Amino acid sequence: MVSHRRGFHVFYLCIILLLLVALYWNTQAKLKASRVGRIAKSGSIATQSIVADPLYDKIRVLCLVTYKYWYSDAARYVKRTWGRHCNVLLLVSGQSDLELEPYVPLVNTTDNWTLVREGLIYAFEYYQHEVDWFLKIEDWSFVAVENLRYMLQKFSSADPIYLGYELKYPGTNLPFNYWKSGYVLSREALRRYTMEAKKPDTKHCMKKQGFTEDLELGRCLMHVGVVTVDTRDEYGHETFIPIVTSELFIKGYEYIPWLRNMSWHFTDLHTVPISRRAITFHVSYPPKMFDLYYFMYRVRIFGTPLRNSMELLS
């Protein structure tokens, strides 16, 4: 009788042990699935950033990206790659989107200048206390946000300035920043622009559709006392790249006469000198953003020590 009871005890203990093992593996599987789910929501494993930016909380940047709603792929690539390095990513379009959740102006339009103008005003009114700087960039662009913060620490967002690749106004030879390379407005610069642009009778910050973004914005900013500043590095090399880099490397000034004639910092070199701390790049094919993201943040060269976040900025 005693031996039968011992047999039952052993049997029950085995059952309990099996249940505990099954419970353990089930818990581990759920934790793994939860982790994969979190990664899927924020982007693929291949695009997880390894950079811990020491300036992230000190130099707060809002990235404003406009896009045409009938082609939203480029904006999605931005959101899944470099856009996640911004303190605030604000997408602006003429139509709503469940994934991108853009700001859609009340004046529903596909006109670029209208989207930019309304987006800038919205960004200031809703985020002026959350960020210090406002980057306006095209969806066909890639931005090294850490390098942007590194450069911006030299300036104060309380000053009325805006930064980018400087061109010369035809006729006047006054500087303005090229729209395709992106430009950054200080909080004070955007405040002044917003106050003037919202005036119903303004003649300096026009609301008409079809205007050229950089010329019209530059004209308005000039009126309210906002100036451009030199964004070149200590070697005189450009940080905001005006055109696709392959065209600069292969063609240079010789085959891009408008760039040669309009560049504010024209040099005698064959082409625009690109800084090692370059900030913005215009891409010819939006999926290349994933390539740029991988090579910029994840590739390590054999024989060199693993670099920390500060060394990535040097």
CSV table of N, CA and C in Angstrom, one decimal, residues 57-140:
chain,number,residue,atom,x,y,z
A,57,ASP,N,18.8,65.7,-25.6
A,57,ASP,CA,17.9,66.5,-24.7
A,57,ASP,C,18.3,68.0,-24.6
A,58,LYS,N,19.5,68.3,-25.0
A,58,LYS,CA,20.0,69.6,-24.9
A,58,LYS,C,19.6,70.4,-26.1
A,59,ILE,N,19.8,69.8,-27.3
A,59,ILE,CA,19.5,70.5,-28.6
A,59,ILE,C,18.3,69.8,-29.2
A,60,ARG,N,17.1,70.3,-28.9
A,60,ARG,CA,15.8,69.6,-29.3
A,60,ARG,C,15.4,70.1,-30.7
A,61,VAL,N,15.2,69.1,-31.6
A,61,VAL,CA,15.0,69.4,-33.0
A,61,VAL,C,13.7,68.8,-33.4
A,62,LEU,N,12.8,69.6,-34.1
A,62,LEU,CA,11.6,69.2,-34.7
A,62,LEU,C,12.0,69.0,-36.2
A,63,CYS,N,11.7,67.9,-36.8
A,63,CYS,CA,11.9,67.6,-38.2
A,63,CYS,C,10.6,67.7,-38.9
A,64,LEU,N,10.4,68.7,-39.8
A,64,LEU,CA,9.2,68.8,-40.5
A,64,LEU,C,9.4,68.3,-42.0
A,65,VAL,N,8.6,67.3,-42.3
A,65,VAL,CA,8.8,66.7,-43.7
A,65,VAL,C,7.4,66.8,-44.4
A,66,THR,N,7.4,67.4,-45.6
A,66,THR,CA,6.2,67.5,-46.4
A,66,THR,C,6.3,66.4,-47.4
A,67,TYR,N,5.1,65.9,-47.8
A,67,TYR,CA,5.1,64.9,-48.9
A,67,TYR,C,3.8,64.9,-49.6
A,68,LYS,N,3.8,64.4,-50.8
A,68,LYS,CA,2.6,64.3,-51.6
A,68,LYS,C,1.8,63.0,-51.2
A,69,TYR,N,0.6,63.1,-50.9
A,69,TYR,CA,-0.1,62.0,-50.4
A,69,TYR,C,-0.3,60.8,-51.4
A,70,TRP,N,-0.2,61.1,-52.7
A,70,TRP,CA,-0.3,60.0,-53.6
A,70,TRP,C,1.0,59.2,-53.7
A,71,TYR,N,2.1,59.7,-53.1
A,71,TYR,CA,3.3,58.9,-53.0
A,71,TYR,C,3.9,59.1,-51.6
A,72,SER,N,3.5,58.2,-50.7
A,72,SER,CA,3.8,58.3,-49.3
A,72,SER,C,5.0,57.4,-48.9
A,73,ASP,N,5.5,56.6,-49.9
A,73,ASP,CA,6.6,55.7,-49.6
A,73,ASP,C,7.8,56.3,-49.0
A,74,ALA,N,8.2,57.4,-49.6
A,74,ALA,CA,9.4,58.1,-49.1
A,74,ALA,C,9.3,58.6,-47.7
A,75,ALA,N,8.1,59.1,-47.4
A,75,ALA,CA,7.8,59.6,-46.0
A,75,ALA,C,7.9,58.4,-45.0
A,76,ARG,N,7.4,57.2,-45.4
A,76,ARG,CA,7.5,56.0,-44.6
A,76,ARG,C,8.9,55.6,-44.3
A,77,TYR,N,9.8,55.7,-45.4
A,77,TYR,CA,11.2,55.4,-45.2
A,77,TYR,C,11.8,56.4,-44.2
A,78,VAL,N,11.4,57.6,-44.3
A,78,VAL,CA,12.0,58.6,-43.3
A,78,VAL,C,11.6,58.2,-41.9
A,79,LYS,N,10.3,57.9,-41.7
A,79,LYS,CA,9.8,57.6,-40.4
A,79,LYS,C,10.5,56.3,-39.8
A,80,ARG,N,10.9,55.4,-40.7
A,80,ARG,CA,11.4,54.1,-40.2
A,80,ARG,C,13.0,54.2,-40.1
A,81,THR,N,13.6,55.3,-40.5
A,81,THR,CA,15.1,55.4,-40.4
A,81,THR,C,15.4,56.6,-39.6
A,82,TRP,N,16.0,57.6,-40.3
A,82,TRP,CA,16.6,58.8,-39.6
A,82,TRP,C,15.5,59.6,-38.9
A,83,GLY,N,14.3,59.6,-39.3
A,83,GLY,CA,13.2,60.4,-38.6
A,83,GLY,C,13.1,60.0,-37.1
A,84,ARG,N,13.5,58.8,-36.7
A,84,ARG,CA,13.3,58.4,-35.3
A,84,ARG,C,14.4,59.1,-34.4
A,85,HIS,N,15.3,59.8,-35.0
A,85,HIS,CA,16.4,60.4,-34.3
A,85,HIS,C,16.0,61.9,-33.9
A,86,CYS,N,14.9,62.4,-34.5
A,86,CYS,CA,14.4,63.7,-34.2
A,86,CYS,C,13.7,63.7,-32.8
A,87,ASN,N,13.7,64.8,-32.2
A,87,ASN,CA,12.9,64.9,-30.9
A,87,ASN,C,11.4,64.9,-31.2
A,88,VAL,N,11.1,65.5,-32.3
A,88,VAL,CA,9.7,65.5,-32.9
A,88,VAL,C,9.8,65.3,-34.4
A,89,LEU,N,9.0,64.3,-34.9
A,89,LEU,CA,8.9,64.2,-36.3
A,89,LEU,C,7.5,64.6,-36.7
A,90,LEU,N,7.4,65.7,-37.5
A,90,LEU,CA,6.1,66.2,-38.0
A,90,LEU,C,6.0,66.0,-39.5
A,91,LEU,N,5.1,65.2,-39.9
A,91,LEU,CA,4.8,65.0,-41.3
A,91,LEU,C,3.6,65.8,-41.7
A,92,VAL,N,3.7,66.4,-42.9
A,92,VAL,CA,2.7,67.3,-43.4
A,92,VAL,C,2.3,66.9,-44.8
A,93,SER,N,1.0,66.7,-45.0
A,93,SER,CA,0.5,66.2,-46.3
A,93,SER,C,-0.9,66.8,-46.5
A,94,GLY,N,-1.4,66.5,-47.7
A,94,GLY,CA,-2.8,67.0,-48.0
A,94,GLY,C,-3.9,66.0,-47.7
A,95,GLN,N,-3.5,64.9,-47.1
A,95,GLN,CA,-4.5,63.8,-46.8
A,95,GLN,C,-4.0,63.0,-45.6
A,96,SER,N,-4.9,62.5,-44.9
A,96,SER,CA,-4.6,61.7,-43.7
A,96,SER,C,-4.0,60.3,-44.1
A,97,ASP,N,-3.3,59.7,-43.1
A,97,ASP,CA,-2.7,58.4,-43.4
A,97,ASP,C,-2.6,57.7,-42.0
A,98,LEU,N,-3.0,56.5,-41.9
A,98,LEU,CA,-3.1,55.8,-40.6
A,98,LEU,C,-1.7,55.5,-40.0
A,99,GLU,N,-0.7,55.2,-40.9
A,99,GLU,CA,0.6,55.0,-40.3
A,99,GLU,C,1.4,56.3,-40.1
A,100,LEU,N,1.4,57.2,-41.0
A,100,LEU,CA,2.2,58.4,-40.9
A,100,LEU,C,1.6,59.5,-40.0
A,101,GLU,N,0.2,59.5,-39.9
A,101,GLU,CA,-0.5,60.4,-39.1
A,101,GLU,C,0.0,61.8,-39.3
A,102,PRO,N,-0.1,62.3,-40.5
A,102,PRO,CA,0.5,63.7,-40.8
A,102,PRO,C,-0.5,64.8,-40.3
A,103,TYR,N,0.1,66.0,-40.2
A,103,TYR,CA,-0.7,67.2,-40.0
A,103,TYR,C,-1.3,67.5,-41.4
A,104,VAL,N,-2.6,67.6,-41.5
A,104,VAL,CA,-3.3,68.0,-42.7
A,104,VAL,C,-3.9,69.4,-42.6
A,105,PRO,N,-3.4,70.4,-43.3
A,105,PRO,CA,-4.0,71.7,-43.2
A,105,PRO,C,-5.4,71.8,-43.5
A,106,LEU,N,-6.1,72.8,-42.9
A,106,LEU,CA,-7.5,72.9,-43.2
A,106,LEU,C,-7.8,73.2,-44.7
A,107,VAL,N,-6.8,73.9,-45.3
A,107,VAL,CA,-6.8,74.1,-46.7
A,107,VAL,C,-6.2,72.9,-47.4
A,108,ASN,N,-7.0,71.9,-47.7
A,108,ASN,CA,-6.5,70.6,-48.2
A,108,ASN,C,-5.9,70.9,-49.6
A,109,THR,N,-4.6,70.6,-49.8
A,109,THR,CA,-4.0,71.0,-51.0
A,109,THR,C,-2.8,70.0,-51.3
A,110,THR,N,-2.3,70.1,-52.5
A,110,THR,CA,-1.1,69.4,-52.8
A,110,THR,C,0.0,70.4,-53.2
A,111,ASP,N,-0.3,71.7,-53.1
A,111,ASP,CA,0.7,72.7,-53.4
A,111,ASP,C,1.8,72.7,-52.4
A,112,ASN,N,3.0,72.6,-52.8
A,112,ASN,CA,4.2,72.5,-51.9
A,112,ASN,C,4.3,73.7,-51.0
A,113,TRP,N,4.2,74.9,-51.5
A,113,TRP,CA,4.4,76.1,-50.7
A,113,TRP,C,3.3,76.2,-49.6
A,114,THR,N,2.1,75.8,-50.0
A,114,THR,CA,1.0,75.9,-49.0
A,114,THR,C,1.2,74.9,-47.9
A,115,LEU,N,1.7,73.7,-48.2
A,115,LEU,CA,2.0,72.7,-47.2
A,115,LEU,C,3.1,73.2,-46.3
A,116,VAL,N,4.2,73.8,-46.9
A,116,VAL,CA,5.3,74.2,-46.1
A,116,VAL,C,4.9,75.4,-45.2
A,117,ARG,N,4.2,76.3,-45.7
A,117,ARG,CA,3.8,77.5,-45.0
A,117,ARG,C,2.9,77.1,-43.8
A,118,GLU,N,1.8,76.3,-44.1
A,118,GLU,CA,0.9,75.9,-43.0
A,118,GLU,C,1.6,75.0,-42.0
A,119,GLY,N,2.5,74.1,-42.5
A,119,GLY,CA,3.3,73.3,-41.6
A,119,GLY,C,4.2,74.0,-40.7
A,120,LEU,N,4.9,75.0,-41.1
A,120,LEU,CA,5.8,75.8,-40.3
A,120,LEU,C,5.0,76.6,-39.2
A,121,ILE,N,3.8,77.1,-39.6
A,121,ILE,CA,3.0,77.9,-38.6
A,121,ILE,C,2.5,76.9,-37.5
A,122,TYR,N,2.0,75.7,-38.0
A,122,TYR,CA,1.5,74.7,-37.1
A,122,TYR,C,2.6,74.2,-36.1
A,123,ALA,N,3.8,74.0,-36.7
A,123,ALA,CA,4.9,73.5,-35.9
A,123,ALA,C,5.3,74.5,-34.7
A,124,PHE,N,5.3,75.8,-35.1
A,124,PHE,CA,5.6,76.8,-34.0
A,124,PHE,C,4.5,76.9,-33.0
A,125,GLU,N,3.2,76.9,-33.4
A,125,GLU,CA,2.1,77.1,-32.5
A,125,GLU,C,1.9,75.9,-31.5
A,126,TYR,N,2.3,74.7,-32.0
A,126,TYR,CA,2.0,73.5,-31.1
A,126,TYR,C,3.3,73.0,-30.5
A,127,TYR,N,4.5,73.3,-31.0
A,127,TYR,CA,5.7,72.7,-30.4
A,127,TYR,C,6.8,73.7,-30.0
A,128,GLN,N,6.4,75.0,-29.9
A,128,GLN,CA,7.4,76.0,-29.6
A,128,GLN,C,8.0,75.8,-28.2
A,129,HIS,N,7.3,75.2,-27.3
A,129,HIS,CA,7.8,75.0,-25.9
A,129,HIS,C,8.5,73.6,-25.8
A,130,GLU,N,8.4,72.8,-26.8
A,130,GLU,CA,9.0,71.4,-26.7
A,130,GLU,C,10.3,71.3,-27.5
A,131,VAL,N,10.6,72.2,-28.4
A,131,VAL,CA,11.8,72.1,-29.2
A,131,VAL,C,12.5,73.5,-29.3
A,132,ASP,N,13.7,73.5,-29.8
A,132,ASP,CA,14.5,74.7,-29.9
A,132,ASP,C,14.7,75.1,-31.4
A,133,TRP,N,14.8,74.1,-32.2
A,133,TRP,CA,15.1,74.3,-33.6
A,133,TRP,C,14.1,73.5,-34.5
A,134,PHE,N,13.8,74.1,-35.7
A,134,PHE,CA,12.9,73.5,-36.6
A,134,PHE,C,13.5,73.2,-38.0
A,135,LEU,N,13.7,71.9,-38.3
A,135,LEU,CA,14.3,71.5,-39.6
A,135,LEU,C,13.2,71.3,-40.6
A,136,LYS,N,13.2,72.0,-41.7
A,136,LYS,CA,12.3,71.7,-42.8
A,136,LYS,C,13.1,70.9,-43.9
A,137,ILE,N,12.6,69.7,-44.3
A,137,ILE,CA,13.4,68.9,-45.2
A,137,ILE,C,12.4,68.2,-46.1
A,138,GLU,N,12.8,67.8,-47.3
A,138,GLU,CA,12.0,67.1,-48.2
A,138,GLU,C,12.0,65.6,-47.9
A,139,ASP,N,10.9,64.9,-48.3
A,139,ASP,CA,10.8,63.5,-48.0
A,139,ASP,C,11.9,62.6,-48.8
A,140,TRP,N,12.4,63.2,-49.9
A,140,TRP,CA,13.5,62.5,-50.6
A,140,TRP,C,14.9,62.9,-50.0
